[in-house]
Structure formats: structure tokens, C-alpha cells
Amino acid sequence: MAVRAERLASVDQDVESDADDENPGPSTSKKQKMSAKSVGAAKYRTKFQKEWLKVYPFVQEVKDNPHKFLCNICMRQVACDHQGKHDIERHMEKAMHQANVKQMKGQTTLGFQVESSPINEQVIRAEVKVAHMLAQHNVPLSLADELTPLFHDIFPDSDIAKNFSSRRTKTACILNGAIAPVLQQNLVNTMKTCPFTLAIDGSTDTGVEKMNPLTIQSFLTKLGSKFVLVRNIKSVSDYSALKYTDERDQLPDHNIFIGITTRSALNKRLEDGDISTRDMKCFYNSVRAFYTTAMNYALKNLPINDPMLINATFVNYDTKDDATFSQVEYFVQRFGELLPFTPARELELLQEEFTDYQLLMHDAIPSDVWNKAVTDEDEHTTYHRMDIVWHHLSSLKAPDGNPRFNRLSKIAKVVLVIPHSNAQEERIFSMVRKNKTCFRPNLDPKGTLSSILTVKLATKQECHQYEPTKEVLNKAKSATWEYNKQHHNQ
């Protein structure tokens, strides 16, 4: 072992001072000036040796100080410049180190960083994909305790299965330290380049200011379609002018919406003689009165004249012929920081795109896009998701190779990104209830529970199709080590 031993100069000076003490003379000041460095044993500047790792695998070299080592069990840097590896043995004998060893034996074994190799890379990938699968399907992470020995048993010929070792604690480390942070950073990067909104779900929706204007038109259309003639609904753009109170403007009794089960039960009672034709007519009159009252209340209390609602209708492909360019200009003026199209030349180009958009035929959108965009349908109307339709429109190219609706699609994106309901917030609450149950009450909302929700919200494909990036794999390698470091520093 190459060790450089240099005796401190002060020690030699102290020896000489001790010799002068035997012959007292006039120079007594030297005897009184004892160097502070002379107190204690001599120190030798021993450097950390890499061969120590074979004997003491729990230690690690400190890069910025070659005279110290890092104890991965105690998470402390200890000096080894005096007696070298004997300093490690002395540290092992201390009560603190032995207590930490005893504590770690009672916990789930966590591996430290290992050298990169093809099989290790494949094992880490497998551990990440399993952690992702458990989070995506609301499966308790405790299942990972059984998966490790199960893989060893059923896949004895697989090197990946033999080396797979990810129980609940390590699985949580991978979620919290690798998968979730990368997904969150990807979201932040997307938000820096695309418009976004912050949706907040209130405890009550008693004020009209909490109701998003984009929900109003859809709600009134669905409500009216249950009892009002379709031609009356199509003939108006302003629902305050809708004719619905007179029975002549309403659907006949056999078409008015009461539900299939209710209609079947009603017809059966009529056939059995339990009710008369007059009773049935009174029932339908009550249904008409209910729908009419509901429509009166909606028109009175909902912000149907909100300018955003009125001008947002241009994104509806089915009604684009009735749209005007002033609707597009409204959003350019309101969201000028996001839509830099206020210069005269930009407005001219934008108007050209809008005219081109209005001239598009229905078959300009492929049938597979329409089928994918279907969200609801009834006897008379099929409803489509305009975000899917506009995603296709934004991908169209002009003859010169540039985007055909470059400016108009950006305005449509701003309109469509505004939340149309609080359904997404309710889905998040449902996710929380599925994961934080009475059997799993200790999931930390700022820790593992947050990571699980991040994975579920960010994942669009099936779990077997998820492919972790190199950044996720690199973070997964050190996730358990970081967990140990934070855990033992608390």
C-alpha cells in the first residue's frame, strides 16, 4: 500500500524544546511558547485506496478529498488519513455505525449504484416498467414484494428475472425519484411553449362567474333536444330567441325524452289497464312542464350572452359557415400576448386563412378523424370533439409546403384549451380515492400519491407500450441511493 508518511515539522521542534528544558538558561521564552500542533499523536496523510472497496463494500471514495471515505450506511464522511483502512475498522466499531447496520437489516434491502452493463441496464428497465405498471393500474406497491421472488421462480432461465430485485421501497423510490420527476419536467417544458389553463374545482358552483361559458351552449343544446323540435334549435344562434314554450314547438309525446325504462313501464301499465290514456296525457304534460321550467331557469341564470361564448363558436366545424371574422379578431385582441397577429399584414393573412377554412367541405376531414372525434350522439345529432378536428386541420399543408392554417389553428388552440367543464378535476379526485383507501391511508399527497397521479395523468398508452427514456433509467439507478441518503440524514 502506497502511503506517504511525513512527520510534522512541529514535532521535531518540540523534541528540541524538550532537550533545552534540562539546561535552564537565559532563553526561557522558548520554553513557554509551546506549539499547539505538538499536542496529540502524529498524523500521517494517508490517501483512500480503491482496493479497500473489495474488503469494505459499504465505503465510497470522496472525490474532492482523497483523505476521507464516505460510509454509505451512516451517510457520513470519515477521515482515513491517520491509519488508512484501520480508520475504517475503527469506524465500524463505533456504536452509531453498528446501530445503523442493525436498523438497515430490519428494512427492505436497497441496492447502491452499480457499474453499467448490458444486463444491469435491462434489469433497471424491467424494474422501471413494473413500477410504472403498478402506478398506472392503482395496484398497491406492496405487490412488488411478491413479484421479485415470483419472477425468480417462474423465469429461472432469464438473467433479467434472476437479477430483478425491486420490492415496495425500491419501487416507490423509482416512482418518486425517476419516473415522476421526468414526467413533471416534460410537462413544464410543454407549458413553456404552448398555451395552458389552470383549472380549479370549487366546493360549490353557486355563482355564474365559476361556470365556464363554453359549457353553456352544449348544455342548452342537449336540454332543448329532449323536448324541442330540432328545426327550432337549428334555426337560432341565440338561445334567448328559441321557441319552446308552446306545445306546437315541442316534440310529440312518443318522441319526447323520458328514458327507455320509463317509457316501457308506462306502455306496459297502459296495456294492463293500470292507467288510462288521460293519465298518460297528464304524465306527458307534467314532463313538458318540467323541461319548460328547466329551460326558463337556464336562460335566466346562465351567462348565455358572454362574449367569449358567442365568439368561440367559430371553432365548431359544423357551424363555421355562420361564423364571422370578427369572432376571430375578438380572441386576437383579448389574448394579444399569446396571439401576436395585431399588425395589419398579419390580420390580412389571418383573414385569408379564415376564408379558406369556411370554404372547406365536410369531406375535407377524413372519415377516420370524424369517427375518432365522436363523443356523443342521439337520434338526431352527432357531437364531435373539435380538438381532434383542429388537430387534423393544424397538420394540413398549403401548396408551398407551409402550414395551411398556421395562424388560425393557434387561435383555435387558445379557445379549445379553456376548460369546458370540471370533469378532469373530478377524475383526479376519483384517482385519489382509488389509491388512498382505508387499506393505504399513509400515502403522502406530496410524495408517492403525487407520483402515482403524475404517472396516471401523463400516460396515454398501454403500460406494456411505455418505454422509459435514458434520463429515467439514469435516475432510477441512483434513486435508492438518494433515498438512503435523505433517510439517514433525517
Coordinates of C-alpha atoms in Angstrom, one line a residue:
M1 CA 0.0 0.0 0.0
A2 CA 1.5 3.2 -1.2
V3 CA 1.3 5.5 1.8
R4 CA 3.2 8.8 2.1
A5 CA 4.3 9.4 5.8
E6 CA 5.5 12.8 6.6
R7 CA 6.3 13.7 10.2
L8 CA 5.1 17.2 11.0
A9 CA 7.9 19.7 11.4
S10 CA 6.4 21.0 14.7
V11 CA 7.1 17.6 16.3
D12 CA 10.8 17.9 15.6
Q13 CA 10.8 21.4 17.0
D14 CA 9.0 20.2 20.1
V15 CA 11.7 17.5 20.7
E16 CA 14.4 20.1 20.6
S17 CA 12.4 22.2 23.1
D18 CA 12.2 19.3 25.5
A19 CA 16.0 18.9 25.4
D20 CA 16.6 22.6 26.3
D21 CA 14.5 22.1 29.4
E22 CA 17.2 20.1 31.1
N23 CA 19.7 23.0 30.9
P24 CA 17.9 26.1 32.1
G25 CA 19.4 29.3 30.8
P26 CA 18.6 32.8 29.9
S27 CA 16.4 31.9 26.9
T28 CA 13.3 30.8 28.9
S29 CA 10.8 32.3 26.5
K30 CA 11.3 29.4 24.1
K31 CA 10.1 27.0 26.8
Q32 CA 6.9 28.9 27.3
K33 CA 6.0 29.1 23.6
M34 CA 4.8 25.5 23.1
S35 CA 3.3 24.9 19.6
A36 CA -0.4 23.8 19.7
K37 CA 0.4 21.3 16.9
S38 CA 2.7 19.4 19.3
V39 CA -0.3 18.2 21.3
G40 CA -1.6 14.7 20.4
A41 CA -0.3 11.9 18.2
A42 CA 1.4 12.4 14.9
K43 CA -0.8 12.4 11.8
Y44 CA 0.1 10.7 8.5
R45 CA -1.6 11.9 5.3
T46 CA -2.9 8.5 4.1
K47 CA -5.0 8.5 0.9
F48 CA -8.1 6.4 0.1
Q49 CA -7.2 3.2 -1.7
K50 CA -9.6 1.6 -4.2
E51 CA -8.6 -1.9 -3.2
W52 CA -10.4 -1.2 0.2
L53 CA -13.7 -1.5 -1.7
K54 CA -13.2 -5.2 -2.1
V55 CA -12.9 -5.6 1.7
Y56 CA -15.3 -2.9 2.8
P57 CA -18.1 -2.6 0.1
F58 CA -20.1 -0.1 2.1
V59 CA -17.5 2.7 1.7
Q60 CA -17.0 5.0 -1.2
E61 CA -14.3 7.4 -2.3
V62 CA -14.8 11.1 -1.7
K63 CA -13.8 12.8 -5.0
D64 CA -12.9 16.2 -3.6
N65 CA -11.0 14.9 -0.6
P66 CA -8.7 11.8 -1.1
H67 CA -8.0 11.6 2.7
K68 CA -11.6 10.7 3.6
F69 CA -14.1 8.0 2.8
L70 CA -17.9 8.0 2.7
C71 CA -19.8 5.4 4.7
N72 CA -22.9 4.5 2.8
I73 CA -24.6 3.1 5.9
C74 CA -24.1 6.2 8.1
M75 CA -24.0 8.6 5.2
R76 CA -21.1 10.4 6.7
Q77 CA -17.6 11.3 5.6
V78 CA -14.9 9.9 7.8
A79 CA -11.2 10.7 7.8
C80 CA -8.8 7.9 6.8
D81 CA -5.5 10.0 6.8
H82 CA -4.2 8.6 10.1
Q83 CA -4.2 4.8 9.9
G84 CA -5.8 4.1 6.5
K85 CA -8.0 1.1 6.5
H86 CA -7.7 0.8 10.2
D87 CA -9.7 4.0 10.4
I88 CA -12.5 2.2 8.6
E89 CA -12.3 -0.6 11.1
R90 CA -12.4 1.9 14.0
H91 CA -15.5 3.5 12.4
M92 CA -17.1 0.0 12.2
E93 CA -16.7 -0.5 15.9
K94 CA -18.5 2.7 16.8
A95 CA -22.0 2.4 18.3
M96 CA -23.5 4.7 15.8
H97 CA -22.4 2.6 12.8
Q98 CA -23.5 -0.6 14.5
A99 CA -26.9 0.9 15.3
N100 CA -27.3 1.9 11.6
V101 CA -26.3 -1.5 10.4
K102 CA -28.9 -3.1 12.7
Q103 CA -31.6 -0.7 11.5
M104 CA -30.9 -1.4 7.8
K105 CA -31.1 -5.1 8.4
G106 CA -34.7 -4.6 9.5
Q107 CA -35.6 -2.7 6.4
T108 CA -36.1 -3.6 2.8
T109 CA -32.7 -4.1 1.1
L110 CA -31.9 -1.3 -1.2
G111 CA -29.1 -1.6 -3.7
F112 CA -26.5 1.1 -4.3
Q113 CA -25.3 2.4 -7.6
V114 CA -23.7 -0.3 -9.7
E115 CA -21.5 -0.2 -12.7
S116 CA -23.2 -0.1 -16.1
S117 CA -23.5 -3.4 -18.0
P118 CA -26.0 -4.7 -20.6
I119 CA -27.7 -7.0 -18.2
N120 CA -27.9 -4.3 -15.5
E121 CA -29.5 -1.9 -18.0
Q122 CA -32.1 -4.4 -18.9
V123 CA -32.9 -5.2 -15.2
I124 CA -33.3 -1.5 -14.4
R125 CA -35.6 -1.1 -17.5
A126 CA -37.7 -4.0 -16.2
E127 CA -37.9 -2.5 -12.7
V128 CA -39.0 0.8 -14.1
K129 CA -41.7 -0.7 -16.3
V130 CA -43.1 -2.7 -13.4
A131 CA -43.2 0.4 -11.2
H132 CA -44.9 2.3 -14.0
M133 CA -47.5 -0.6 -14.4
L134 CA -48.3 -0.7 -10.7
A135 CA -48.9 3.0 -10.6
Q136 CA -51.0 3.1 -13.8
H137 CA -53.4 0.4 -12.6
N138 CA -53.9 1.6 -9.0
V139 CA -52.2 -1.5 -7.7
P140 CA -50.7 -1.3 -4.1
L141 CA -46.9 -1.1 -4.2
S142 CA -46.7 -3.9 -1.7
L143 CA -47.4 -6.3 -4.6
A144 CA -43.8 -5.7 -5.6
D145 CA -42.7 -7.7 -2.5
E146 CA -44.2 -10.8 -4.2
L147 CA -43.2 -10.0 -7.8
T148 CA -39.4 -10.3 -7.1
P149 CA -39.4 -13.9 -5.8
L150 CA -42.2 -14.8 -8.3
F151 CA -40.1 -13.7 -11.2
H152 CA -37.2 -15.7 -9.9
D153 CA -39.4 -18.8 -9.6
I154 CA -41.3 -18.7 -12.9
F155 CA -38.4 -17.4 -15.1
P156 CA -35.4 -19.4 -13.9
D157 CA -33.7 -19.2 -17.3
S158 CA -33.9 -15.4 -17.6
D159 CA -30.9 -13.4 -16.4
I160 CA -33.2 -10.3 -16.2
A161 CA -35.6 -12.2 -13.8
K162 CA -32.7 -13.6 -11.7
N163 CA -31.3 -10.1 -11.2
F164 CA -34.7 -8.4 -10.8
S165 CA -34.9 -7.0 -7.2
S166 CA -37.4 -4.3 -6.7
R167 CA -39.7 -4.6 -3.7
R168 CA -42.1 -1.9 -2.4
T169 CA -39.5 0.5 -1.1
K170 CA -37.3 0.5 -4.2
T171 CA -40.4 0.6 -6.4
A172 CA -41.5 3.8 -4.5
C173 CA -38.0 5.2 -4.9
I174 CA -38.2 4.7 -8.7
L175 CA -41.6 6.3 -8.9
N176 CA -40.6 9.3 -6.7
G177 CA -37.1 9.8 -7.9
A178 CA -37.1 8.8 -11.6
I179 CA -40.4 8.4 -13.4
A180 CA -42.5 11.2 -11.9
P181 CA -39.8 13.9 -11.9
V182 CA -39.1 13.3 -15.6
L183 CA -42.8 13.4 -16.5
Q184 CA -43.2 16.6 -14.5
Q185 CA -40.2 18.3 -16.3
N186 CA -41.7 17.3 -19.6
L187 CA -44.9 18.9 -18.6
V188 CA -43.1 22.1 -17.6
N189 CA -41.2 22.2 -21.0
T190 CA -44.5 21.8 -22.8
M191 CA -46.1 24.6 -20.8
K192 CA -43.3 26.9 -21.8
T193 CA -44.2 26.6 -25.5
C194 CA -48.0 26.0 -25.5
P195 CA -51.0 27.8 -24.0
F196 CA -52.4 26.2 -20.9
T197 CA -55.0 26.9 -18.3
L198 CA -55.2 26.3 -14.5
A199 CA -58.5 24.6 -13.7
I200 CA -59.7 24.9 -10.1
D201 CA -62.6 22.9 -8.8
G202 CA -64.7 24.8 -6.2
S203 CA -66.7 23.2 -3.5
T204 CA -69.9 24.8 -4.9
D205 CA -70.9 26.4 -8.2
T206 CA -73.5 28.8 -7.0
G207 CA -72.0 31.8 -8.8
V208 CA -72.2 32.2 -12.6
E209 CA -68.7 33.5 -12.6
K210 CA -67.5 30.0 -11.8
M211 CA -69.3 28.5 -14.8
N212 CA -67.2 28.3 -17.9
P213 CA -69.1 29.9 -20.8
L214 CA -68.0 27.1 -23.2
T215 CA -70.3 24.7 -21.4
I216 CA -73.4 26.7 -21.8
Q217 CA -74.1 26.2 -25.5
S218 CA -73.7 22.4 -25.3
F219 CA -75.9 22.2 -22.2
L220 CA -78.7 24.2 -23.7
T221 CA -78.5 22.2 -26.9
K222 CA -78.8 18.9 -25.1
L223 CA -81.6 20.2 -22.9
G224 CA -83.5 21.6 -25.8
S225 CA -83.1 18.4 -27.9
K226 CA -85.0 16.4 -25.3
F227 CA -88.3 18.2 -25.9
V228 CA -88.0 20.9 -28.6
L229 CA -88.3 20.4 -32.3
V230 CA -84.9 20.1 -34.0
R231 CA -85.7 22.6 -36.7
N232 CA -86.4 25.2 -34.0
I233 CA -83.0 24.6 -32.4
K234 CA -81.1 24.8 -35.7
S235 CA -82.9 28.0 -36.7
V236 CA -81.5 30.1 -33.9
S237 CA -78.0 31.1 -32.9
D238 CA -79.1 33.0 -29.8
Y239 CA -80.9 30.6 -27.4
S240 CA -82.9 33.5 -25.9
A241 CA -84.9 33.6 -29.2
L242 CA -85.6 29.8 -29.1
K243 CA -89.3 28.9 -29.3
Y244 CA -90.0 26.2 -26.9
T245 CA -92.9 27.1 -24.6
D246 CA -95.8 26.3 -27.0
E247 CA -96.6 22.6 -27.4
R248 CA -96.6 23.1 -31.2
D249 CA -92.8 23.8 -30.9
Q250 CA -92.2 20.7 -28.9
L251 CA -91.7 17.0 -29.8
P252 CA -94.8 14.7 -29.8
D253 CA -95.4 12.5 -26.8
H254 CA -93.9 9.4 -28.4
N255 CA -90.6 11.3 -29.2
I256 CA -90.2 13.4 -26.0
F257 CA -87.3 12.1 -24.0
I258 CA -88.3 10.3 -20.8
G259 CA -85.9 7.3 -20.8
I260 CA -86.4 3.8 -22.3
T261 CA -87.1 2.2 -19.0
T262 CA -89.8 4.8 -18.1
R263 CA -91.4 4.6 -21.5
S264 CA -91.5 0.8 -21.4
A265 CA -93.1 0.8 -17.9
L266 CA -95.6 3.4 -18.9
N267 CA -96.7 1.5 -22.0
K268 CA -97.0 -1.8 -20.0
R269 CA -99.2 -0.1 -17.4
L270 CA -101.4 1.3 -20.2
E271 CA -101.7 -2.2 -21.8
D272 CA -102.5 -3.8 -18.5
G273 CA -105.2 -1.2 -17.8
D274 CA -103.5 0.2 -14.7
I275 CA -103.6 3.7 -16.2
S276 CA -105.8 5.4 -18.8
T277 CA -105.0 7.4 -21.9
R278 CA -105.9 10.5 -19.9
D279 CA -103.5 9.6 -17.2
M280 CA -100.7 9.1 -19.8
K281 CA -101.5 12.6 -21.3
C282 CA -101.3 14.1 -17.8
F283 CA -97.9 12.5 -17.3
Y284 CA -96.5 13.9 -20.6
N285 CA -97.9 17.3 -19.8
S286 CA -96.0 17.2 -16.5
V287 CA -92.8 16.2 -18.4
R288 CA -93.3 19.2 -20.7
A289 CA -93.8 21.5 -17.8
F290 CA -90.6 20.2 -16.2
Y291 CA -88.5 20.7 -19.3
T292 CA -90.0 24.2 -19.9
T293 CA -89.3 25.2 -16.3
A294 CA -85.7 23.9 -16.6
M295 CA -85.1 25.9 -19.8
N296 CA -86.6 29.0 -18.3
Y297 CA -84.3 28.7 -15.3
A298 CA -81.2 28.0 -17.5
L299 CA -81.9 31.0 -19.8
K300 CA -82.4 33.3 -16.8
N301 CA -79.4 32.3 -14.8
L302 CA -76.7 31.1 -17.3
P303 CA -74.4 33.7 -18.9
I304 CA -75.6 33.0 -22.4
N305 CA -74.6 36.4 -23.6
D306 CA -70.9 36.1 -22.5
P307 CA -68.7 37.4 -25.3
M308 CA -66.3 34.5 -25.1
L309 CA -69.1 32.0 -25.6
I310 CA -70.6 34.0 -28.5
N311 CA -67.2 34.4 -30.3
A312 CA -65.9 30.9 -29.6
T313 CA -68.4 29.2 -32.0
F314 CA -66.1 29.7 -35.0
V315 CA -64.2 26.6 -33.9
N316 CA -67.2 24.4 -34.5
Y317 CA -66.6 22.9 -37.9
D318 CA -70.3 22.1 -38.4
T319 CA -71.4 25.8 -37.9
K320 CA -68.4 27.5 -39.5
D321 CA -70.5 28.9 -42.4
D322 CA -72.3 31.1 -39.9
A323 CA -69.1 32.4 -38.2
T324 CA -67.6 35.8 -38.9
F325 CA -64.0 37.1 -38.9
S326 CA -64.9 39.4 -36.0
Q327 CA -65.1 36.4 -33.8
V328 CA -61.5 35.5 -34.6
E329 CA -60.5 39.1 -34.0
Y330 CA -62.1 39.1 -30.6
F331 CA -59.6 36.5 -29.4
V332 CA -56.6 38.2 -31.0
Q333 CA -57.5 41.3 -29.1
R334 CA -58.2 39.6 -25.8
F335 CA -55.1 37.3 -25.8
G336 CA -52.7 39.6 -27.6
E337 CA -49.6 38.2 -25.7
L338 CA -50.3 34.7 -26.9
L339 CA -51.6 35.7 -30.4
P340 CA -49.2 38.3 -32.0
F341 CA -51.5 38.9 -35.0
T342 CA -52.5 42.5 -34.4
P343 CA -50.3 44.1 -37.2
A344 CA -52.3 44.8 -40.4
R345 CA -50.4 42.4 -42.5
E346 CA -50.9 39.6 -40.0
L347 CA -54.6 40.3 -39.8
E348 CA -54.8 40.1 -43.6
L349 CA -53.1 36.7 -43.7
L350 CA -55.3 35.5 -40.8
Q351 CA -58.5 36.6 -42.7
E352 CA -57.3 34.6 -45.8
E353 CA -56.9 31.5 -43.6
F354 CA -60.3 32.1 -42.1
T355 CA -61.9 32.3 -45.6
D356 CA -60.1 29.2 -46.7
Y357 CA -61.4 27.4 -43.5
Q358 CA -65.0 28.4 -44.3
L359 CA -64.7 27.1 -47.8
L360 CA -63.7 23.6 -46.7
M361 CA -66.2 20.9 -47.4
H362 CA -67.3 18.3 -44.9
D363 CA -65.4 15.5 -46.7
A364 CA -62.2 17.6 -46.3
I365 CA -61.9 15.9 -42.9
P366 CA -61.2 12.1 -43.4
S367 CA -63.8 9.7 -42.1
D368 CA -61.4 8.2 -39.6
V369 CA -60.9 11.6 -38.0
W370 CA -64.7 12.1 -37.7
N371 CA -65.1 8.7 -36.2
K372 CA -62.3 9.3 -33.7
A373 CA -63.9 12.7 -32.8
V374 CA -67.4 11.3 -32.0
T375 CA -68.1 11.9 -28.3
D376 CA -71.9 11.6 -28.1
E377 CA -74.9 11.0 -30.3
D378 CA -78.7 10.8 -30.1
E379 CA -81.5 10.2 -32.6
H380 CA -80.9 13.5 -34.4
T381 CA -77.4 14.8 -33.7
T382 CA -73.9 13.5 -33.5
Y383 CA -71.5 15.5 -31.3
H384 CA -67.7 15.7 -32.2
R385 CA -64.7 16.8 -30.3
M386 CA -63.4 19.9 -32.0
D387 CA -59.9 19.5 -30.5
I388 CA -59.4 16.3 -32.6
V389 CA -60.8 18.0 -35.7
W390 CA -58.5 21.0 -35.3
H391 CA -55.5 18.8 -34.6
H392 CA -56.1 17.5 -38.1
L393 CA -56.6 21.0 -39.6
S394 CA -53.3 22.2 -38.0
S395 CA -51.4 19.4 -39.8
L396 CA -52.7 20.3 -43.3
K397 CA -50.2 21.8 -45.7
A398 CA -50.5 24.6 -48.3
P399 CA -49.2 24.1 -51.8
D400 CA -45.9 25.8 -50.8
G401 CA -45.4 23.3 -48.0
N402 CA -46.2 25.7 -45.1
P403 CA -49.0 25.0 -42.7
R404 CA -52.3 25.8 -44.3
F405 CA -53.9 27.2 -41.1
N406 CA -50.8 28.3 -39.2
R407 CA -52.4 31.4 -37.5
L408 CA -56.0 30.2 -37.3
S409 CA -55.0 26.9 -35.6
K410 CA -53.1 28.8 -32.9
I411 CA -56.2 30.9 -32.1
A412 CA -58.4 27.7 -32.1
K413 CA -55.9 26.1 -29.7
V414 CA -56.3 29.0 -27.3
V415 CA -60.1 28.7 -27.5
L416 CA -60.0 24.9 -27.1
V417 CA -57.6 24.8 -24.2
I418 CA -60.0 26.7 -22.0
P419 CA -61.7 24.1 -19.7
H420 CA -65.2 23.3 -20.8
S421 CA -66.2 21.6 -17.5
N422 CA -64.7 20.4 -14.2
A423 CA -64.8 16.8 -15.3
Q424 CA -61.0 16.4 -15.3
E425 CA -60.8 17.7 -11.7
E426 CA -63.4 15.2 -10.7
R427 CA -61.4 12.4 -12.4
I428 CA -58.4 13.4 -10.2
F429 CA -60.5 13.1 -7.1
S430 CA -61.6 9.7 -8.2
M431 CA -58.0 8.7 -8.8
V432 CA -57.1 9.8 -5.2
R433 CA -60.0 7.7 -3.8
K434 CA -58.9 4.6 -5.7
N435 CA -55.4 4.9 -4.4
K436 CA -55.6 6.4 -0.9
T437 CA -58.0 3.9 0.6
C438 CA -58.6 2.6 4.1
F439 CA -56.0 -0.1 3.4
R440 CA -53.5 2.5 2.2
P441 CA -54.1 5.6 4.4
N442 CA -50.5 6.7 4.7
L443 CA -49.8 7.6 1.0
D444 CA -48.2 11.1 1.1
P445 CA -50.1 13.6 -1.1
K446 CA -46.7 15.3 -1.7
G447 CA -44.8 12.1 -2.2
T448 CA -45.8 8.7 -3.5
L449 CA -49.5 9.6 -4.1
S450 CA -48.5 12.7 -6.1
S451 CA -46.1 10.5 -8.2
I452 CA -48.9 7.9 -8.9
L453 CA -51.2 10.6 -10.1
T454 CA -48.5 12.1 -12.2
V455 CA -47.9 8.8 -13.9
K456 CA -51.6 8.2 -14.5
L457 CA -52.3 11.6 -15.9
A458 CA -49.3 11.7 -18.2
T459 CA -49.7 8.2 -19.6
K460 CA -51.8 7.8 -22.7
Q461 CA -50.6 4.4 -24.0
E462 CA -50.9 0.9 -22.5
C463 CA -48.4 0.1 -19.8
H464 CA -46.6 -2.6 -21.9
Q465 CA -46.0 0.1 -24.6
Y466 CA -44.3 2.5 -22.2
E467 CA -40.6 2.8 -22.9
P468 CA -38.6 4.6 -20.3
T469 CA -36.1 7.2 -21.6
K470 CA -32.4 7.2 -20.8
E471 CA -33.0 10.0 -18.4
V472 CA -35.5 7.9 -16.4
L473 CA -33.1 4.9 -16.4
N474 CA -30.2 7.0 -15.2
K475 CA -32.3 8.5 -12.4
A476 CA -33.6 5.0 -11.5
K477 CA -30.0 3.8 -11.0
S478 CA -29.4 6.4 -8.2
A479 CA -33.0 6.6 -6.8
T480 CA -32.4 4.2 -4.0
W481 CA -29.1 5.7 -3.1
E482 CA -30.7 9.2 -2.9
Y483 CA -33.5 7.7 -0.8
N484 CA -30.9 6.2 1.7
K485 CA -29.0 9.5 1.8
Q486 CA -32.1 11.6 2.7
H487 CA -33.5 8.9 5.0
H488 CA -30.3 8.7 7.2
N489 CA -29.8 12.5 7.2
Q490 CA -33.2 13.0 8.9

